[in-house]
JSON list of C-alpha atoms and ligand atoms in Angstrom, two decimals:
[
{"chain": "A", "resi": 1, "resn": "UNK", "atom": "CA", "xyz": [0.00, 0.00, 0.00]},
{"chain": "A", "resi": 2, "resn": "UNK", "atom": "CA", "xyz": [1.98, 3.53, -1.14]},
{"chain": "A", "resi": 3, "resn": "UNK", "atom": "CA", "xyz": [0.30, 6.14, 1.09]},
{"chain": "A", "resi": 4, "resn": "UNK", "atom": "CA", "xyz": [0.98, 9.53, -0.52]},
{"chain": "A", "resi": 5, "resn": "UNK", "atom": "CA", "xyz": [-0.03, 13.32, 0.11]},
{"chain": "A", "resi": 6, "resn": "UNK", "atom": "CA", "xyz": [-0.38, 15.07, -2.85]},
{"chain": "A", "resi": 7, "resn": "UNK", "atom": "CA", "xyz": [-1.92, 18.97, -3.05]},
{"chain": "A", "resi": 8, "resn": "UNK", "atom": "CA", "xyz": [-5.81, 19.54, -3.81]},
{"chain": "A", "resi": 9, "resn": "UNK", "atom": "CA", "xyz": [-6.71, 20.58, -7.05]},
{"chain": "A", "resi": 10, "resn": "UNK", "atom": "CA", "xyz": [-9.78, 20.63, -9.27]},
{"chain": "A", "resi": 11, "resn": "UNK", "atom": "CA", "xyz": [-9.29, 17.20, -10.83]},
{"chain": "A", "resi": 12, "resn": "UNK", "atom": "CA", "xyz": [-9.35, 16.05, -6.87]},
{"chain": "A", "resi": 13, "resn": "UNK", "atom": "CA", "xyz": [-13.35, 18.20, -6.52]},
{"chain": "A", "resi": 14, "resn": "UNK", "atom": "CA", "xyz": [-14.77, 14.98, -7.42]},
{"chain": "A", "resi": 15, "resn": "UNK", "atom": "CA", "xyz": [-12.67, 12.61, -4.61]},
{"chain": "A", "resi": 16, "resn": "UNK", "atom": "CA", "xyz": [-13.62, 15.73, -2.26]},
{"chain": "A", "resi": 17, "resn": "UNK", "atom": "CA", "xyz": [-17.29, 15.74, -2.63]},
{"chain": "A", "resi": 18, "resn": "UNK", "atom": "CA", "xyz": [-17.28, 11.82, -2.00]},
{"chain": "A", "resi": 19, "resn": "UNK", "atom": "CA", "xyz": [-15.41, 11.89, 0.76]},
{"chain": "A", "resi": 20, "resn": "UNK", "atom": "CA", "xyz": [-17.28, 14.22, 2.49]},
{"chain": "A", "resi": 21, "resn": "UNK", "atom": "CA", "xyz": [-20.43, 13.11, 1.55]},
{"chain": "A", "resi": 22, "resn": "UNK", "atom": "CA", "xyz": [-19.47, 9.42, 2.75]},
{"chain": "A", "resi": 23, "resn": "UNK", "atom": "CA", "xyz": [-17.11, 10.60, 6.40]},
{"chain": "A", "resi": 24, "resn": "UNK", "atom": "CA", "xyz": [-18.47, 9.65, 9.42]},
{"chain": "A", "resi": 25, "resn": "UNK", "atom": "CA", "xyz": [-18.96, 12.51, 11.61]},
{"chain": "A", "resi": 26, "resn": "UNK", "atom": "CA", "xyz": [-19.49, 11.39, 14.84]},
{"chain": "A", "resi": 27, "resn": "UNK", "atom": "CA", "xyz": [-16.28, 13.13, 16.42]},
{"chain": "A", "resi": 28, "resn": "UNK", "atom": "CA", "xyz": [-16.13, 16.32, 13.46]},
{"chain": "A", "resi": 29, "resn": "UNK", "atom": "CA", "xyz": [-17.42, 19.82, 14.35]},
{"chain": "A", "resi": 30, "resn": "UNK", "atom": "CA", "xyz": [-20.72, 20.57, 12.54]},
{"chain": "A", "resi": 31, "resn": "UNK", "atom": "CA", "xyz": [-19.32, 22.90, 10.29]},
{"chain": "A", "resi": 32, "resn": "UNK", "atom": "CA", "xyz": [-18.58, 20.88, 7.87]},
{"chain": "A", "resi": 33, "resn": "UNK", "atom": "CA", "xyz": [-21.55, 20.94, 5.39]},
{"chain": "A", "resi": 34, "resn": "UNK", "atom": "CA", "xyz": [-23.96, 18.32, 4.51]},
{"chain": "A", "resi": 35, "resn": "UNK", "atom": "CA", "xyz": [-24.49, 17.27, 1.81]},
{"chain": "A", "resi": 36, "resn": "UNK", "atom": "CA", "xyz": [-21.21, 18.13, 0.36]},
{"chain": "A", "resi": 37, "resn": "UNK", "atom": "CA", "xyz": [-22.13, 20.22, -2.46]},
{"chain": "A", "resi": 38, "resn": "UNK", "atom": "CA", "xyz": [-19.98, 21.49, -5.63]},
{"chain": "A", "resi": 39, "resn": "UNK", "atom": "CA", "xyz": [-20.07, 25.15, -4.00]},
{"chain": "A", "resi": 40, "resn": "UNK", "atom": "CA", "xyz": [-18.42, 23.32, -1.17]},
{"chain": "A", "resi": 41, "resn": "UNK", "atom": "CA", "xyz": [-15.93, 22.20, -2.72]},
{"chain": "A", "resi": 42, "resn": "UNK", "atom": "CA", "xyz": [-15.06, 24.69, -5.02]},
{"chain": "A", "resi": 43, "resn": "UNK", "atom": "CA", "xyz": [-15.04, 27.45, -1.55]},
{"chain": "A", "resi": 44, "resn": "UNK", "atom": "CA", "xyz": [-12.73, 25.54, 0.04]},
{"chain": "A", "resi": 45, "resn": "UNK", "atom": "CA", "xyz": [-10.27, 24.24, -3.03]},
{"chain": "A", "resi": 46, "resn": "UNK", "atom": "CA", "xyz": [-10.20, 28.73, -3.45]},
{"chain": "A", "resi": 47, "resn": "UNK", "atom": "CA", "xyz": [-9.55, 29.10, 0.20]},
{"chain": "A", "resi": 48, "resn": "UNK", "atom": "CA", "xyz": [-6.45, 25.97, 0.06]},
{"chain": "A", "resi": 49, "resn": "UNK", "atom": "CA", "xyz": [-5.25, 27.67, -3.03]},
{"chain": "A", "resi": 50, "resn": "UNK", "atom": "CA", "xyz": [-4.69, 31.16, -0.95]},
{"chain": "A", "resi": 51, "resn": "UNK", "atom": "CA", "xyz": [-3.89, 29.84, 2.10]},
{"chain": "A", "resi": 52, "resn": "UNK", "atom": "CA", "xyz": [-1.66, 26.41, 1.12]},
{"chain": "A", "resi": 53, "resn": "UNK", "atom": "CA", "xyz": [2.56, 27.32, 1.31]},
{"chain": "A", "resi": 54, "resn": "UNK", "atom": "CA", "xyz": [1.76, 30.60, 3.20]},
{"chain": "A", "resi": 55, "resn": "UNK", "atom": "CA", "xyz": [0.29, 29.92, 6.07]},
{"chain": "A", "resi": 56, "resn": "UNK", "atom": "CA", "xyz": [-1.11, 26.50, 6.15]},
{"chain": "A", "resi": 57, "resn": "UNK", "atom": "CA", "xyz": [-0.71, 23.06, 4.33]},
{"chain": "A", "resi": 58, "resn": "UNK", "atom": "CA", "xyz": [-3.98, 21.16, 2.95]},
{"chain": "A", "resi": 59, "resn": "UNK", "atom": "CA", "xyz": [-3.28, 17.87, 1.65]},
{"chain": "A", "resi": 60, "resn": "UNK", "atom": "CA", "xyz": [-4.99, 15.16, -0.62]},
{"chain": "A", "resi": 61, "resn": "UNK", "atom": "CA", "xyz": [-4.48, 11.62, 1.67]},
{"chain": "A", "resi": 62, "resn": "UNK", "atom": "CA", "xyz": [-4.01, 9.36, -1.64]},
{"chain": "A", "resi": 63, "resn": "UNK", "atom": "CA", "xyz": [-3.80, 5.71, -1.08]},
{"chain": "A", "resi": 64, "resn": "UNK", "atom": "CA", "xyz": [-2.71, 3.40, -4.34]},
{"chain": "A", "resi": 65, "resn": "UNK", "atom": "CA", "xyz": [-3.17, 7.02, -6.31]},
{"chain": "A", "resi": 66, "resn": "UNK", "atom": "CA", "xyz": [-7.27, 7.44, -4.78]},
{"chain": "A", "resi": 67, "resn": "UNK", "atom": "CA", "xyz": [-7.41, 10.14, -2.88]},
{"chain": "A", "resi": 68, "resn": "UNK", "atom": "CA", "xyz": [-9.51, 8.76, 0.16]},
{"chain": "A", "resi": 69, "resn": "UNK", "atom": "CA", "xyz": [-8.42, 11.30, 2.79]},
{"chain": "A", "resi": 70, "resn": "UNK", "atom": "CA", "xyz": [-8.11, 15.01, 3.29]},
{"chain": "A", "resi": 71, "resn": "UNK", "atom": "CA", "xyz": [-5.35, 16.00, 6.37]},
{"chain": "A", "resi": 72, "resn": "UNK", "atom": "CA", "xyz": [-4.57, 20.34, 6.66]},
{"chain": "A", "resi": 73, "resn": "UNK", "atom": "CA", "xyz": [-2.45, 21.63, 9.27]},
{"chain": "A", "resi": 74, "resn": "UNK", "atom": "CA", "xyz": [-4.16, 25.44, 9.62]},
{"chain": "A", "resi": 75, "resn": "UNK", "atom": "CA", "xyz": [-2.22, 28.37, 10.78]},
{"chain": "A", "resi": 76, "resn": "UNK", "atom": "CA", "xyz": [-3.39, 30.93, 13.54]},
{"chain": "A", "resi": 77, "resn": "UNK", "atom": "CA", "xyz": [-3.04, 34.42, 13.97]},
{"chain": "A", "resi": 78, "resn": "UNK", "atom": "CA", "xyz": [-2.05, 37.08, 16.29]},
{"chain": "A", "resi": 79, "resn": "UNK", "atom": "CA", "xyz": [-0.21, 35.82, 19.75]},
{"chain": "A", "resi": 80, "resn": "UNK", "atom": "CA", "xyz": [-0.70, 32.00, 18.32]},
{"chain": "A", "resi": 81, "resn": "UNK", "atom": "CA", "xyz": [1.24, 32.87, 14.57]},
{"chain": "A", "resi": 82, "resn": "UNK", "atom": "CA", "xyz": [3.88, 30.02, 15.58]},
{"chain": "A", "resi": 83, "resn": "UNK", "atom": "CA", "xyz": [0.89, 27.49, 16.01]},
{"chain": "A", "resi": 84, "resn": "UNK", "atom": "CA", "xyz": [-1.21, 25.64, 14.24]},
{"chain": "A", "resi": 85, "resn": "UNK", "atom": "CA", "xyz": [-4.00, 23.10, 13.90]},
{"chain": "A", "resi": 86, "resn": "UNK", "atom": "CA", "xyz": [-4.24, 19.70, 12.57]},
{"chain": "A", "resi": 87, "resn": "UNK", "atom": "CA", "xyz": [-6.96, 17.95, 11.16]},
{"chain": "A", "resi": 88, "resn": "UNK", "atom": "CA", "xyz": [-8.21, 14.94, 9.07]},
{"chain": "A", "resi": 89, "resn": "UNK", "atom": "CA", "xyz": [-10.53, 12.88, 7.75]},
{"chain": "A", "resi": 90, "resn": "UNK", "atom": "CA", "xyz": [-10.10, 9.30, 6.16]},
{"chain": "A", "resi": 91, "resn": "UNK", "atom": "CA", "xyz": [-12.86, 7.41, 4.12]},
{"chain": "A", "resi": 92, "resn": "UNK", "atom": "CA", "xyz": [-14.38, 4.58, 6.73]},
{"chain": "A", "resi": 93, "resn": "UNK", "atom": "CA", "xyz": [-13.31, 1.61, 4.33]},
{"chain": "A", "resi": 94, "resn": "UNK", "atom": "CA", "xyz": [-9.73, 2.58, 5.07]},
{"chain": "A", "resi": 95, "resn": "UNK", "atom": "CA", "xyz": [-9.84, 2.74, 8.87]},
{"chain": "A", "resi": 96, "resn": "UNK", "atom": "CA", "xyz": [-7.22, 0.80, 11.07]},
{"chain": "A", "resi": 97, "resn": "UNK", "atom": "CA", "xyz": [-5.15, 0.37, 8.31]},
{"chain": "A", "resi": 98, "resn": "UNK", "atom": "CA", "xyz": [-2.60, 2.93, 9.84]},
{"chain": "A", "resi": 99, "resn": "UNK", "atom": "CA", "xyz": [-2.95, 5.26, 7.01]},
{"chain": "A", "resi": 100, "resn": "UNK", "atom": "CA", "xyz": [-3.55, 8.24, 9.14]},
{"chain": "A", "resi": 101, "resn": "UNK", "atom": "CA", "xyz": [-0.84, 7.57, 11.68]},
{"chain": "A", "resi": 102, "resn": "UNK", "atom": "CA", "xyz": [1.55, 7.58, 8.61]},
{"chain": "A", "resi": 103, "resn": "UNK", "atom": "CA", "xyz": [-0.10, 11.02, 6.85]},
{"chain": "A", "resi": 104, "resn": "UNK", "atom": "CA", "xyz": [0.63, 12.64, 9.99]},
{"chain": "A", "resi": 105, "resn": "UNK", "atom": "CA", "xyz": [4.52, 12.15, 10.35]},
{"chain": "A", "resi": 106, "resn": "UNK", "atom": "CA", "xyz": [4.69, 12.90, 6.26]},
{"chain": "A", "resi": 107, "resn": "UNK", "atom": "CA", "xyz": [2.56, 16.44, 6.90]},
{"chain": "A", "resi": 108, "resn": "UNK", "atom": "CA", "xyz": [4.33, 17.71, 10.24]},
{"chain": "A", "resi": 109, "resn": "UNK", "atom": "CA", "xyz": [7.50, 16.36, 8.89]},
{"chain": "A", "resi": 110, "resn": "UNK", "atom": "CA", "xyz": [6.33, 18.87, 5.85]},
{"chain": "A", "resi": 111, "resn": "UNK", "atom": "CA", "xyz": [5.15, 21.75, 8.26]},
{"chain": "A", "resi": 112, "resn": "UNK", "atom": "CA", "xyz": [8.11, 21.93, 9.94]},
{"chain": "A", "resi": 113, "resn": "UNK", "atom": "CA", "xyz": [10.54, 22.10, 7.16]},
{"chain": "A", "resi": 114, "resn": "UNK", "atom": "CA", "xyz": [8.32, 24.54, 4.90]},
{"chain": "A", "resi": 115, "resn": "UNK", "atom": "CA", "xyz": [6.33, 27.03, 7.30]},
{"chain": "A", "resi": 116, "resn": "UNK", "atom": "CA", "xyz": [7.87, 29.20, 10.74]},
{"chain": "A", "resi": 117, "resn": "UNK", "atom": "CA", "xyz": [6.44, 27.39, 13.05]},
{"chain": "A", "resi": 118, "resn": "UNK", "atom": "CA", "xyz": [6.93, 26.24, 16.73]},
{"chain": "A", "resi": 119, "resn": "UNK", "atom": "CA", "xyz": [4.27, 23.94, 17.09]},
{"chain": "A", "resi": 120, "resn": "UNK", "atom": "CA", "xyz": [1.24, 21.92, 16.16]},
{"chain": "A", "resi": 121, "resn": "UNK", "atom": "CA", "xyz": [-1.72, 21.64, 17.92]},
{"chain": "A", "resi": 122, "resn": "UNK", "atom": "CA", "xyz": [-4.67, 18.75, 17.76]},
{"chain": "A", "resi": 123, "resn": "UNK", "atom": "CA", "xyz": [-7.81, 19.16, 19.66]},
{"chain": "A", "resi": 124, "resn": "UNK", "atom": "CA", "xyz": [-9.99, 15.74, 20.20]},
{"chain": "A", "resi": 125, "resn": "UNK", "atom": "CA", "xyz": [-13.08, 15.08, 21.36]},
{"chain": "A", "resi": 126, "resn": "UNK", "atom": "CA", "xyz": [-12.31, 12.16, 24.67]},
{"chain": "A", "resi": 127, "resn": "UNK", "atom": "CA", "xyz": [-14.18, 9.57, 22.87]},
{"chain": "A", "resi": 128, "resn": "UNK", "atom": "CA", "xyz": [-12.35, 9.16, 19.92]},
{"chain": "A", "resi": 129, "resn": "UNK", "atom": "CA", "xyz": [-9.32, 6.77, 20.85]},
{"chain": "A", "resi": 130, "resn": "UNK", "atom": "CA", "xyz": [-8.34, 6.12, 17.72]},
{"chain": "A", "resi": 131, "resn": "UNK", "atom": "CA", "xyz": [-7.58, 10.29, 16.50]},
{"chain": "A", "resi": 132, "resn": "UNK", "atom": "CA", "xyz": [-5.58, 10.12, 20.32]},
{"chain": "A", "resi": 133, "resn": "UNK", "atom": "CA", "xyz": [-3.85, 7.03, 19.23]},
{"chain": "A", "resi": 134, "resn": "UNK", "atom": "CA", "xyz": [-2.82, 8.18, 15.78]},
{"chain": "A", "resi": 135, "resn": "UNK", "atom": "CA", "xyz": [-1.28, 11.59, 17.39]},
{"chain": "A", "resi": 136, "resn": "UNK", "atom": "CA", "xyz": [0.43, 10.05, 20.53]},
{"chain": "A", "resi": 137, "resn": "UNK", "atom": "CA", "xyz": [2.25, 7.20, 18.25]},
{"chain": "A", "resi": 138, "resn": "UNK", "atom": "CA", "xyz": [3.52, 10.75, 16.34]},
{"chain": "A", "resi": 139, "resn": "UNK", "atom": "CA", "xyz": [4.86, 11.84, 19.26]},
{"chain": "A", "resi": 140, "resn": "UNK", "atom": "CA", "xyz": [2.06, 14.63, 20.14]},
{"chain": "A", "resi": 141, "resn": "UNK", "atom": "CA", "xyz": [1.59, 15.20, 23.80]},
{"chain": "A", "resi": 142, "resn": "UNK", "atom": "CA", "xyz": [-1.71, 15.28, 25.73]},
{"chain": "A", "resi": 143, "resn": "UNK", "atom": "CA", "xyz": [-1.18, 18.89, 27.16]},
{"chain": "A", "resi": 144, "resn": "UNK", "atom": "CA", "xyz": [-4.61, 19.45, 28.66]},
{"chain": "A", "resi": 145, "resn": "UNK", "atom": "CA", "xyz": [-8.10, 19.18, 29.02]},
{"chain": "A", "resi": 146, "resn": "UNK", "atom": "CA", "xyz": [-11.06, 21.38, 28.40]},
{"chain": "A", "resi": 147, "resn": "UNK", "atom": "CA", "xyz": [-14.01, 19.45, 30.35]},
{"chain": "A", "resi": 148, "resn": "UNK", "atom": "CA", "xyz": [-17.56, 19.43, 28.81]},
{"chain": "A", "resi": 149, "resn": "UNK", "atom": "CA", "xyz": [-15.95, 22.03, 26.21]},
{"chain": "A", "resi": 150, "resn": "UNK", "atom": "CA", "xyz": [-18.20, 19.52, 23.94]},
{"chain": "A", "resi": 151, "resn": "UNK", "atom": "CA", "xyz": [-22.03, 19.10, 22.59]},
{"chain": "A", "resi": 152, "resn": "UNK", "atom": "CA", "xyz": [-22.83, 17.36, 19.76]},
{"chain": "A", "resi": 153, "resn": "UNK", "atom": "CA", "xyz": [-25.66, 15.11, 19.68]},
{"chain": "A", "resi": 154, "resn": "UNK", "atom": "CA", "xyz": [-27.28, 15.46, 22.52]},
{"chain": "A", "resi": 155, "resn": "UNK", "atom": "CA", "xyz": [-23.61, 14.63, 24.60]},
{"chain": "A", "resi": 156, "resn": "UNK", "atom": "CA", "xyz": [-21.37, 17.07, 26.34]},
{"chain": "A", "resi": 157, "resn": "UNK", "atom": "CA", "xyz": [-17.41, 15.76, 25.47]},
{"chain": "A", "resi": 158, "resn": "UNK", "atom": "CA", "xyz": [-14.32, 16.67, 27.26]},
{"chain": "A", "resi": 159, "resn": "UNK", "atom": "CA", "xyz": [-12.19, 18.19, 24.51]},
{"chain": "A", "resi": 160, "resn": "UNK", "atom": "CA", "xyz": [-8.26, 17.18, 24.74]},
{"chain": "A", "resi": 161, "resn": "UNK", "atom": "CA", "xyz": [-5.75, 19.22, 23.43]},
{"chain": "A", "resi": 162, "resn": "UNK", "atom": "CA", "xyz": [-2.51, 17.85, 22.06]},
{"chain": "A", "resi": 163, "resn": "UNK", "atom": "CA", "xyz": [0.68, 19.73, 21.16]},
{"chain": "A", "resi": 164, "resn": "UNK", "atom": "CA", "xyz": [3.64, 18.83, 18.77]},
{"chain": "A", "resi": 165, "resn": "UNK", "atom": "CA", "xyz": [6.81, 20.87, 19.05]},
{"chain": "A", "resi": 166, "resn": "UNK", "atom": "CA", "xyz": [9.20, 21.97, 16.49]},
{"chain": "A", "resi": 167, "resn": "UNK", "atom": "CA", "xyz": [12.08, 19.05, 16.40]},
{"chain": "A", "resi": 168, "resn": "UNK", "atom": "CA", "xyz": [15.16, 20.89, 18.17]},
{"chain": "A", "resi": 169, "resn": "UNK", "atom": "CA", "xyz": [18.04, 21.54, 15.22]},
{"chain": "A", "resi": 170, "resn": "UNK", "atom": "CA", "xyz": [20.86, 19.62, 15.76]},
{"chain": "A", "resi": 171, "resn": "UNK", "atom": "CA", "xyz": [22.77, 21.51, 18.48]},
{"chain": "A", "resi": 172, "resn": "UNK", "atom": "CA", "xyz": [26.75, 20.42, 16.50]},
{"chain": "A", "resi": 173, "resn": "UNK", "atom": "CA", "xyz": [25.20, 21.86, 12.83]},
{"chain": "B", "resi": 1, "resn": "COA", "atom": "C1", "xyz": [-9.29, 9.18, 13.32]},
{"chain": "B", "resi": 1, "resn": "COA", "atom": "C2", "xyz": [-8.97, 8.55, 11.95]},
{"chain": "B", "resi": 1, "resn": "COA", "atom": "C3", "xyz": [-8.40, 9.61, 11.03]},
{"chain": "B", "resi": 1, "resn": "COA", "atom": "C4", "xyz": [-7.93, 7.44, 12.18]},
{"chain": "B", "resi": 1, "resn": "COA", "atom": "O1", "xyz": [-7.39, 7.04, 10.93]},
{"chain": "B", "resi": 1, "resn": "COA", "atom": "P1", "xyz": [-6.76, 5.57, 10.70]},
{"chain": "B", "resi": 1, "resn": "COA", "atom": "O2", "xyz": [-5.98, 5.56, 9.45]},
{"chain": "B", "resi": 1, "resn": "COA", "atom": "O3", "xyz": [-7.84, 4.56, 10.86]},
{"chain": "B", "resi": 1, "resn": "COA", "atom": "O4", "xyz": [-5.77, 5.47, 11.98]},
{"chain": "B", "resi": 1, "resn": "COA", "atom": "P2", "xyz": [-4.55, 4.45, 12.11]},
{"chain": "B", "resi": 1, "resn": "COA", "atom": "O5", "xyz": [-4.95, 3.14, 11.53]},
{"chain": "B", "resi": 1, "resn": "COA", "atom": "O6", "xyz": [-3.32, 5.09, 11.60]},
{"chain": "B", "resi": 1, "resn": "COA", "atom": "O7", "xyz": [-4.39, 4.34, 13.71]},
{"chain": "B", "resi": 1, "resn": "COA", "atom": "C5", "xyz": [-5.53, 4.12, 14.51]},
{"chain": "B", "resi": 1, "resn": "COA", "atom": "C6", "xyz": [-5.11, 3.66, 15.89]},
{"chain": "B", "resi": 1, "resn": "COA", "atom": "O8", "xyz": [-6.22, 3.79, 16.78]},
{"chain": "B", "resi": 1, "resn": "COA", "atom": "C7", "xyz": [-6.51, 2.54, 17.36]},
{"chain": "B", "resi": 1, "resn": "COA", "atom": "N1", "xyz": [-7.94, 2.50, 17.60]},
{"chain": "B", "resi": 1, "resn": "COA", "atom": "C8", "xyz": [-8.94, 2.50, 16.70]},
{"chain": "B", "resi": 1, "resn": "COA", "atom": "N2", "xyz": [-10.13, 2.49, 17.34]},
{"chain": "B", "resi": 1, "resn": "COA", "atom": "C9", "xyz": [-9.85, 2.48, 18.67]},
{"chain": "B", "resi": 1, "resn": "COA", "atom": "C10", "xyz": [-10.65, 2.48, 19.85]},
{"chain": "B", "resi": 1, "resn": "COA", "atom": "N3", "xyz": [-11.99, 2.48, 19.79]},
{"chain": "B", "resi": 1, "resn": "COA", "atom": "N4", "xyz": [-10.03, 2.48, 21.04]},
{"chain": "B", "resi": 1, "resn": "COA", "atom": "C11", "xyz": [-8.67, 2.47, 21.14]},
{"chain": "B", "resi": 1, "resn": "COA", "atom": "N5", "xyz": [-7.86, 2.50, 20.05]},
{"chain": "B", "resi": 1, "resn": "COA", "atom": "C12", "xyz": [-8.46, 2.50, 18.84]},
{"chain": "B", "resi": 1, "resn": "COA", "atom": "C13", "xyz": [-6.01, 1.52, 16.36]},
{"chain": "B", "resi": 1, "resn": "COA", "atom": "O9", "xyz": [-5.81, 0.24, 16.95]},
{"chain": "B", "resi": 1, "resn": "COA", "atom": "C14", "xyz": [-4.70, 2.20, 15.93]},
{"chain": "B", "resi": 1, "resn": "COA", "atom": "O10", "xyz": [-3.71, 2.11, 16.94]},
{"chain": "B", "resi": 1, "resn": "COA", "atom": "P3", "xyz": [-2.53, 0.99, 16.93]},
{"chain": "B", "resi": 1, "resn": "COA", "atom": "O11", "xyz": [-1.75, 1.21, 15.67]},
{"chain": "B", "resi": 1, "resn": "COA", "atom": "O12", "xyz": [-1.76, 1.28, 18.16]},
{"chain": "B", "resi": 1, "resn": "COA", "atom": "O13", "xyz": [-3.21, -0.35, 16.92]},
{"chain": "B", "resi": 1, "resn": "COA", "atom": "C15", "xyz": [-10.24, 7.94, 11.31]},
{"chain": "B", "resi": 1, "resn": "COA", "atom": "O14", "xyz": [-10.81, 7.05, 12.23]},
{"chain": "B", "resi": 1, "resn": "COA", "atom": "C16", "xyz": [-11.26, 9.01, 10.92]},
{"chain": "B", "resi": 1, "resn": "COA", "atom": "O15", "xyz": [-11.24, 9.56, 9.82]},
{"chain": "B", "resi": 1, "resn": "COA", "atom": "N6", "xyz": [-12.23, 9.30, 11.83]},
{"chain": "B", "resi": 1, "resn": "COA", "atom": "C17", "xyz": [-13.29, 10.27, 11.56]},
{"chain": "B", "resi": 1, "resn": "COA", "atom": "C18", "xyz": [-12.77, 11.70, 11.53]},
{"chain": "B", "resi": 1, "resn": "COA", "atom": "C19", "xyz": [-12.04, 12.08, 12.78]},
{"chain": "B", "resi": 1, "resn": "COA", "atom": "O16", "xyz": [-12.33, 11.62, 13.87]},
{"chain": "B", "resi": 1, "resn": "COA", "atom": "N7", "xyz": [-11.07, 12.96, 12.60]},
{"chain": "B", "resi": 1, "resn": "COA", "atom": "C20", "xyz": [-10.23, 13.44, 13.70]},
{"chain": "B", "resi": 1, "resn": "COA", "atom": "C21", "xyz": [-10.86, 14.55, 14.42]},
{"chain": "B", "resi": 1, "resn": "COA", "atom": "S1", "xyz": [-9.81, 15.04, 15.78]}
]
């Protein structure tokens, strides 16, 4: 299995629309829209196209050359301009497969080397072990805990936040 991130682009609009038509949004924020319409995706493929090298990285999760994930590590402004936020979104068929776990290390591997950053920063709602899993085996720490920061459907969530820092540079270079 070659697991590849490769930028959005129009010929991806179709890929987009499916996958967020078909992602399983028990532990996403509402705001992503449903259905997934073509004015969906062609707002956000304008907003990666400003945004993507400057001051945030959107990526295509492609997976024997289907693109069946979407992962985007967001920039923030003012007093948080050296931080970021992570997020993604795999197709359910491709689940436990450790696709994600290995899109992670390629984008903050990718982050760190192209934008001025100090860290990266993952917020997760409690239940969702396997989003924890996939950032503690990249080496993200569980930094705190916002309790019943949470409420979506019906169930208040602890939200825990997890923070990445900048690899040191080699201290002899
Ligand atoms: C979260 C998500 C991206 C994970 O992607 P994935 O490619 O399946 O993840 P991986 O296979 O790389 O790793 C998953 C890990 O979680 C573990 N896991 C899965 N379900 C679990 C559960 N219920 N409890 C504990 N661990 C669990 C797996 O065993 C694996 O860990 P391991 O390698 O130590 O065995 C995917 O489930 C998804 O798209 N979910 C919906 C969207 C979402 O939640 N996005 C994140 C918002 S913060």
């Amino acid at each position: 299995m070659q697991i590849r991130l490769e930028p959005w682009d129009d010929s991806r609009k179709q890929d987009l629309i499916d996958l967020c038509n078909g992602a399983d949004r028990t532990f996403l924020t509402n705001r992503l829209p449903y259905p997934y319409t073509e004015a969906d995706a062609d707002w956000w493929l304008g907003k990666v196209h400003e945004h993507d090298g400057k001051d945030g990285v959107f990526r295509a999760v492609v997976v024997d050359g289907k693109a069946v994930g979407n992962i985007t590590v967001e920039g923030k402004s003012d007093v948080y301009c050296k931080d970021a936020e992570l997020g993604y979104i795999l197709a359910t068929p491709y689940w436990g497969k450790g696709i994600m776990t290995e899109a992670t290390a390629q984008i903050c591997a990718l982050v760190f080397e192209t934008l001025d950053l100090a860290r990266i920063t993952a917020e997760v709602y409690a239940p969702n072990k396997a989003s924890q899993r996939v950032l503690e085996k990249n080496g993200f720490v569980l930094e705190g805990q916002k309790r019943n920061a949470v409420f979506k459907n019906s169930a208040l969530w602890d939200l825990y936040i997890y923070g990445l820092l900048k690899p040191e540079e080699n201290a002899h270079d």
